[in-house]
Tab-separated table of C-alpha atoms in Angstrom:
chain	number	residue	atom	x	y	z
A	1	UNK	CA	-18.887	57.380	22.446
A	2	UNK	CA	-20.248	55.940	19.159
A	3	UNK	CA	-18.338	53.410	17.040
A	4	UNK	CA	-17.892	56.054	14.358
A	5	UNK	CA	-16.299	58.484	16.811
A	6	UNK	CA	-13.931	55.782	18.063
A	7	UNK	CA	-12.411	55.352	14.628
A	8	UNK	CA	-9.455	57.495	13.763
A	9	UNK	CA	-8.855	58.889	10.280
A	10	UNK	CA	-5.795	57.895	8.356
A	11	UNK	CA	-4.675	58.602	4.822
A	12	UNK	CA	-4.551	55.756	2.331
A	13	UNK	CA	-3.956	55.829	-1.412
A	14	UNK	CA	-6.691	54.302	-3.582
A	15	UNK	CA	-6.743	52.984	-7.124
A	16	UNK	CA	-6.473	56.415	-8.725
A	17	UNK	CA	-3.470	57.230	-6.557
A	18	UNK	CA	-5.303	60.177	-4.984
A	19	UNK	CA	-4.932	60.593	-1.230
A	20	UNK	CA	-8.324	60.366	0.447
A	21	UNK	CA	-9.385	60.044	4.086
A	22	UNK	CA	-10.275	56.489	5.059
A	23	UNK	CA	-11.139	54.710	8.286
A	24	UNK	CA	-8.892	52.306	10.229
A	25	UNK	CA	-11.243	49.328	10.357
A	26	UNK	CA	-11.241	46.492	12.873
A	27	UNK	CA	-10.100	43.013	11.884
A	28	UNK	CA	-12.661	41.111	9.803
A	29	UNK	CA	-12.652	37.332	9.875
A	30	UNK	CA	-12.769	35.698	6.463
A	31	UNK	CA	-14.020	32.204	7.097
A	32	UNK	CA	-14.613	30.993	3.546
A	33	UNK	CA	-12.549	27.968	2.510
A	34	UNK	CA	-10.114	28.492	-0.316
A	35	UNK	CA	-9.203	32.055	0.625
A	36	UNK	CA	-5.978	33.559	1.788
A	37	UNK	CA	-6.030	36.780	3.750
A	38	UNK	CA	-4.158	40.058	3.525
A	39	UNK	CA	-4.263	42.828	6.110
A	40	UNK	CA	-4.228	46.218	4.417
A	41	UNK	CA	-1.340	48.464	5.394
A	42	UNK	CA	-1.094	52.227	5.149
A	43	UNK	CA	0.089	53.182	1.673
A	44	UNK	CA	-1.442	50.112	-0.024
A	45	UNK	CA	-3.580	50.374	-3.118
A	46	UNK	CA	-5.898	47.664	-4.424
A	47	UNK	CA	-3.994	47.513	-7.708
A	48	UNK	CA	-0.700	46.929	-5.879
A	49	UNK	CA	-2.249	44.151	-3.771
A	50	UNK	CA	-3.765	42.499	-6.851
A	51	UNK	CA	-0.420	42.566	-8.675
A	52	UNK	CA	1.439	41.223	-5.642
A	53	UNK	CA	-0.838	38.177	-5.302
A	54	UNK	CA	-1.352	37.409	-8.971
A	55	UNK	CA	-5.003	38.399	-9.205
A	56	UNK	CA	-7.072	41.330	-10.526
A	57	UNK	CA	-8.724	44.359	-8.989
A	58	UNK	CA	-12.089	43.107	-10.259
A	59	UNK	CA	-11.617	39.768	-8.486
A	60	UNK	CA	-10.694	41.469	-5.193
A	61	UNK	CA	-13.725	43.766	-5.464
A	62	UNK	CA	-16.049	40.798	-6.034
A	63	UNK	CA	-14.526	38.644	-3.293
A	64	UNK	CA	-14.675	41.388	-0.693
A	65	UNK	CA	-17.862	43.166	-1.759
A	66	UNK	CA	-15.929	46.429	-1.868
A	67	UNK	CA	-17.953	49.588	-2.366
A	68	UNK	CA	-17.324	51.991	-5.204
A	69	UNK	CA	-15.499	49.446	-7.346
A	70	UNK	CA	-12.697	49.356	-4.815
A	71	UNK	CA	-12.230	53.105	-4.595
A	72	UNK	CA	-11.693	52.860	-0.840
A	73	UNK	CA	-9.925	50.314	1.289
A	74	UNK	CA	-9.027	50.691	4.939
A	75	UNK	CA	-5.835	50.366	6.895
A	76	UNK	CA	-6.251	47.235	8.977
A	77	UNK	CA	-8.950	45.775	6.736
A	78	UNK	CA	-8.554	42.028	6.144
A	79	UNK	CA	-9.010	41.289	2.457
A	80	UNK	CA	-9.860	37.872	1.122
A	81	UNK	CA	-7.561	36.626	-1.624
A	82	UNK	CA	-8.339	33.918	-4.180
A	83	UNK	CA	-7.085	30.590	-2.816
A	84	UNK	CA	-3.766	29.908	-4.457
A	85	UNK	CA	-1.461	27.387	-2.831
A	86	UNK	CA	2.033	28.611	-2.085
A	87	UNK	CA	1.303	32.395	-2.419
A	88	UNK	CA	3.591	34.242	-0.059
A	89	UNK	CA	1.711	36.089	2.633
A	90	UNK	CA	-1.646	34.597	1.691
A	91	UNK	CA	-2.156	32.946	5.061
A	92	UNK	CA	-3.649	29.526	5.691
A	93	UNK	CA	-5.362	28.133	2.616
A	94	UNK	CA	-7.168	25.014	1.480
A	95	UNK	CA	-5.681	23.436	-1.615
A	96	UNK	CA	-8.370	23.589	-4.295
A	97	UNK	CA	-8.727	22.267	-7.802
A	98	UNK	CA	-11.509	22.898	-10.294
A	99	UNK	CA	-14.178	20.849	-12.011
A	100	UNK	CA	-16.407	21.849	-14.904
A	101	UNK	CA	-20.048	22.010	-13.854
A	102	UNK	CA	-22.792	22.277	-16.519
A	103	UNK	CA	-25.699	24.424	-15.375
A	104	UNK	CA	-29.012	22.554	-15.089
A	105	UNK	CA	-32.608	23.650	-14.829
A	106	UNK	CA	-33.304	25.360	-11.520
A	107	UNK	CA	-29.642	26.158	-10.810
A	108	UNK	CA	-28.590	29.517	-9.468
A	109	UNK	CA	-25.129	30.809	-8.545
A	110	UNK	CA	-26.209	30.713	-4.907
A	111	UNK	CA	-27.315	27.066	-5.040
A	112	UNK	CA	-24.193	25.932	-6.883
A	113	UNK	CA	-21.950	27.825	-4.462
A	114	UNK	CA	-23.729	26.263	-1.479
A	115	UNK	CA	-23.487	22.763	-2.977
A	116	UNK	CA	-19.718	23.052	-3.395
A	117	UNK	CA	-19.106	24.955	-0.152
A	118	UNK	CA	-17.737	28.169	-1.653
A	119	UNK	CA	-19.004	31.725	-1.552
A	120	UNK	CA	-20.999	33.202	-4.401
A	121	UNK	CA	-18.347	35.897	-4.790
A	122	UNK	CA	-15.628	33.286	-5.188
A	123	UNK	CA	-17.651	31.302	-7.743
A	124	UNK	CA	-18.341	34.480	-9.723
A	125	UNK	CA	-14.693	35.544	-9.615
A	126	UNK	CA	-13.226	32.292	-10.988
A	127	UNK	CA	-15.721	32.409	-13.872
A	128	UNK	CA	-15.237	36.117	-14.640
A	129	UNK	CA	-18.879	36.899	-13.849
A	130	UNK	CA	-20.478	39.810	-12.044
A	131	UNK	CA	-23.532	39.687	-9.799
A	132	UNK	CA	-25.723	41.054	-12.596
A	133	UNK	CA	-24.706	38.359	-15.100
A	134	UNK	CA	-27.183	35.564	-15.805
A	135	UNK	CA	-26.414	31.879	-16.169
A	136	UNK	CA	-28.321	29.552	-18.472
A	137	UNK	CA	-28.951	25.841	-18.844
A	138	UNK	CA	-25.932	24.168	-20.426
A	139	UNK	CA	-23.461	26.893	-19.459
A	140	UNK	CA	-20.177	25.397	-18.210
A	141	UNK	CA	-18.883	26.826	-14.942
A	142	UNK	CA	-15.516	26.281	-13.319
A	143	UNK	CA	-16.224	25.204	-9.736
A	144	UNK	CA	-13.434	25.145	-7.104
A	145	UNK	CA	-13.344	21.862	-5.173
A	146	UNK	CA	-11.021	20.623	-2.426
A	147	UNK	CA	-8.073	18.557	-3.577
A	148	UNK	CA	-7.267	15.794	-1.084
A	149	UNK	CA	-3.736	15.864	0.225
A	150	UNK	CA	-1.664	12.909	-0.795
A	151	UNK	CA	1.225	11.675	1.255
A	152	UNK	CA	3.991	10.545	-1.050
A	153	UNK	CA	5.102	7.056	-0.256
A	154	UNK	CA	8.403	7.078	1.474
A	155	UNK	CA	11.027	5.626	-0.766
A	156	UNK	CA	12.792	2.811	0.977
A	157	UNK	CA	16.543	3.101	0.885
A	158	UNK	CA	18.994	0.286	1.411
A	159	UNK	CA	16.377	-2.482	1.329
A	160	UNK	CA	18.431	-4.865	-0.777
A	161	UNK	CA	21.143	-7.249	0.256
A	162	UNK	CA	23.106	-9.588	-2.015
A	163	UNK	CA	20.731	-8.742	-4.862
A	164	UNK	CA	17.598	-9.562	-2.856
A	165	UNK	CA	14.943	-7.084	-1.788
A	166	UNK	CA	13.430	-7.311	1.694
A	167	UNK	CA	10.018	-6.290	2.994
A	168	UNK	CA	9.589	-2.972	4.763
A	169	UNK	CA	8.909	-4.576	8.150
A	170	UNK	CA	12.174	-6.525	7.924
A	171	UNK	CA	14.165	-3.420	7.006
A	172	UNK	CA	12.407	-1.434	9.755
A	173	UNK	CA	13.419	-4.060	12.324
A	174	UNK	CA	16.984	-3.935	11.006
A	175	UNK	CA	17.002	-0.147	11.341
A	176	UNK	CA	15.843	-0.390	14.952
A	177	UNK	CA	18.494	-2.971	15.822
A	178	UNK	CA	21.191	-0.933	14.120
A	179	UNK	CA	20.160	2.131	16.122
A	180	UNK	CA	20.291	0.158	19.392
A	181	UNK	CA	23.762	-1.193	18.678
A	182	UNK	CA	24.990	2.249	17.689
A	183	UNK	CA	24.346	3.431	21.250
A	184	UNK	CA	26.114	0.532	22.959
A	185	UNK	CA	29.695	0.042	23.970
A	186	UNK	CA	30.740	-3.147	22.189
A	187	UNK	CA	33.810	-5.427	22.166
A	188	UNK	CA	36.757	-4.714	19.898
A	189	UNK	CA	37.603	-7.006	17.012
A	190	UNK	CA	40.256	-8.658	19.125
A	191	UNK	CA	37.768	-9.283	21.923
A	192	UNK	CA	35.220	-10.682	19.472
A	193	UNK	CA	37.899	-13.003	18.030
A	194	UNK	CA	38.679	-14.386	21.487
A	195	UNK	CA	34.959	-14.840	22.204
A	196	UNK	CA	34.421	-16.767	18.959
A	197	UNK	CA	37.381	-19.066	19.672
A	198	UNK	CA	36.231	-19.836	23.242
A	199	UNK	CA	32.623	-20.459	22.189
A	200	UNK	CA	33.652	-22.659	19.241
A	201	UNK	CA	35.738	-24.882	21.493
A	202	UNK	CA	32.834	-25.169	23.936
A	203	UNK	CA	30.532	-26.519	21.179
A	204	UNK	CA	33.148	-28.585	19.358
A	205	UNK	CA	33.278	-26.372	16.264
A	206	UNK	CA	36.514	-25.667	14.402
A	207	UNK	CA	37.511	-22.174	15.680
A	208	UNK	CA	39.096	-21.176	12.353
A	209	UNK	CA	35.844	-22.057	10.556
A	210	UNK	CA	33.769	-19.914	12.913
A	211	UNK	CA	36.311	-17.088	12.681
A	212	UNK	CA	36.360	-17.310	8.885
A	213	UNK	CA	32.552	-17.191	8.658
A	214	UNK	CA	32.379	-14.255	11.071
A	215	UNK	CA	35.105	-12.344	9.235
A	216	UNK	CA	33.339	-12.855	5.914
A	217	UNK	CA	30.003	-11.844	7.432
A	218	UNK	CA	30.975	-8.811	9.518
A	219	UNK	CA	34.718	-8.451	9.946
A	220	UNK	CA	34.275	-9.555	13.603
A	221	UNK	CA	32.117	-6.491	14.324
A	222	UNK	CA	29.022	-6.773	16.501
A	223	UNK	CA	27.640	-3.436	15.316
A	224	UNK	CA	26.825	-4.686	11.797
A	225	UNK	CA	23.156	-5.228	10.842
A	226	UNK	CA	22.180	-6.023	7.252
A	227	UNK	CA	18.931	-4.944	5.508
A	228	UNK	CA	17.836	-8.585	5.914
A	229	UNK	CA	18.078	-8.004	9.696
A	230	UNK	CA	21.064	-10.313	10.047
A	231	UNK	CA	22.563	-9.133	13.317
A	232	UNK	CA	26.018	-8.812	14.779
A	233	UNK	CA	29.370	-10.504	14.368
A	234	UNK	CA	27.863	-13.795	13.189
A	235	UNK	CA	25.083	-12.092	11.154
A	236	UNK	CA	22.289	-14.182	12.627
A	237	UNK	CA	18.680	-13.543	11.587
A	238	UNK	CA	15.937	-13.693	14.276
A	239	UNK	CA	14.509	-17.053	13.116
A	240	UNK	CA	17.944	-18.650	13.414
A	241	UNK	CA	18.298	-17.022	16.810
A	242	UNK	CA	15.087	-18.734	17.945
A	243	UNK	CA	16.353	-22.073	16.623
A	244	UNK	CA	19.639	-21.675	18.509
A	245	UNK	CA	17.740	-20.624	21.650
A	246	UNK	CA	15.875	-23.936	21.591
A	247	UNK	CA	19.160	-25.820	21.212
A	248	UNK	CA	20.902	-24.135	24.165
A	249	UNK	CA	17.767	-24.084	26.335
A	250	UNK	CA	17.524	-20.342	26.905
A	251	UNK	CA	16.493	-17.254	24.959
A	252	UNK	CA	19.422	-15.713	23.141
A	253	UNK	CA	19.572	-11.953	22.621
A	254	UNK	CA	21.278	-11.463	19.273
A	255	UNK	CA	22.155	-7.874	20.149
A	256	UNK	CA	24.422	-9.157	22.932
A	257	UNK	CA	27.863	-10.175	21.622
A	258	UNK	CA	28.130	-13.476	23.519
A	259	UNK	CA	24.607	-14.579	22.626
A	260	UNK	CA	25.195	-13.613	19.007
A	261	UNK	CA	28.373	-15.690	18.828
A	262	UNK	CA	26.646	-18.595	20.556
A	263	UNK	CA	23.800	-18.573	17.996
A	264	UNK	CA	26.217	-18.535	15.050
A	265	UNK	CA	28.439	-21.272	16.471
A	266	UNK	CA	25.452	-23.504	17.335
A	267	UNK	CA	24.238	-23.152	13.736
A	268	UNK	CA	27.672	-24.103	12.405
A	269	UNK	CA	27.708	-27.121	14.732
A	270	UNK	CA	24.387	-28.369	13.319
A	271	UNK	CA	25.371	-27.648	9.710
A	272	UNK	CA	28.754	-29.374	9.854
A	273	UNK	CA	27.098	-32.340	11.543
A	274	UNK	CA	24.594	-32.634	8.697
A	275	UNK	CA	26.696	-31.983	5.579
A	276	UNK	CA	30.226	-31.886	4.236
A	277	UNK	CA	32.185	-28.703	4.869
A	278	UNK	CA	31.505	-26.757	1.649
A	279	UNK	CA	27.777	-27.569	1.779
A	280	UNK	CA	27.689	-26.614	5.469
A	281	UNK	CA	29.297	-23.224	4.719
A	282	UNK	CA	26.875	-22.711	1.825
A	283	UNK	CA	24.020	-23.582	4.184
A	284	UNK	CA	25.095	-20.838	6.603
A	285	UNK	CA	24.614	-18.310	3.795
A	286	UNK	CA	21.795	-19.745	1.674
A	287	UNK	CA	20.125	-22.156	4.061
A	288	UNK	CA	20.855	-25.866	3.949
A	289	UNK	CA	17.390	-26.716	2.609
A	290	UNK	CA	17.803	-24.174	-0.183
A	291	UNK	CA	21.201	-25.537	-1.133
A	292	UNK	CA	19.854	-29.081	-1.283
A	293	UNK	CA	16.820	-28.079	-3.342
A	294	UNK	CA	18.403	-25.581	-5.723
A	295	UNK	CA	22.138	-26.091	-5.482
A	296	UNK	CA	24.443	-23.190	-4.734
A	297	UNK	CA	23.558	-19.839	-6.229
A	298	UNK	CA	26.437	-17.958	-7.903
A	299	UNK	CA	26.787	-15.605	-4.924
A	300	UNK	CA	26.734	-18.623	-2.587
A	301	UNK	CA	29.618	-20.221	-4.472
A	302	UNK	CA	31.606	-17.008	-4.116
A	303	UNK	CA	30.759	-16.887	-0.408
A	304	UNK	CA	32.019	-20.458	0.134
A	305	UNK	CA	35.207	-19.708	-1.799
A	306	UNK	CA	35.900	-16.621	0.317
A	307	UNK	CA	35.230	-18.388	3.626
A	308	UNK	CA	37.532	-21.288	2.740
A	309	UNK	CA	40.271	-18.885	1.678
A	310	UNK	CA	39.966	-16.909	4.935
A	311	UNK	CA	39.987	-20.153	6.933
A	312	UNK	CA	43.255	-21.229	5.277
A	313	UNK	CA	44.834	-17.855	6.019
A	314	UNK	CA	43.787	-18.057	9.678
A	315	UNK	CA	45.231	-21.565	9.951
A	316	UNK	CA	48.564	-20.221	8.670
A	317	UNK	CA	48.662	-17.643	11.468
A	318	UNK	CA	46.938	-14.620	9.916
A	319	UNK	CA	45.259	-12.416	12.542
A	320	UNK	CA	43.738	-9.201	11.171
A	321	UNK	CA	42.908	-8.026	14.712
A	322	UNK	CA	46.510	-8.010	15.891
């Protein structure tokens, strides 16, 4: 049986609205970049399709090389639509912008279309030209060109701490540590308090001082991680953790409550051995070298004041974990 005899006749309305017999065509692949696609349904007219997708009948005729000025379209026919990002139902499209190209000697529509990887029909349609129109030297043409996709830079949230901004890799590490701790079963505040007291006595540090620093830093909570990647109940940063590891002779894991407390207490031991109490407390927050070079920053002074107040309350019997 011939291809013509295989086709079955259906009725489809055309531009004039008159019912005429048309053929149910097979699917046609439209491979040109910048086009969307629309599969004609029974009852469609070219004018309705053009209105639906924000184009014109003339453009659809040119793009699809339709016979008879579009007087016949087929149910099942795959029409090419002008590439227009975000058009509902237009299928997969390449985002395209336009440049103005000035025609030079020797140019033809075919050569320009080939150079910019679009079809002649598409180039004609965006410039409102027909196949019989002539172009001339100096004529400006609108030429569709691909627009590279740009990935908007992710805005970093919560990357400041105590008025200071931290690099993305530091905040990323803090996010990872926070996620790890979120999944772990951790000691209660009361258990952390007992751990801080025991560890302080082991290293000869005033327990109320260590408790006061930890309360100011985290409220005796191991789950806390700051944007600066200060970790756990004692809010120890990784570089301080490495320093404390060298002091105790083993690698400390700051995500583990006991190791975290050990690192913080060891730091307090070294600070109180090197400076008077208020400078030592300031050094825990600002760094002892920074305090000696620059004095206490305003937020450091407030930190020292708060720690000393909490220490006095603890010495008078205050226990917020009870």
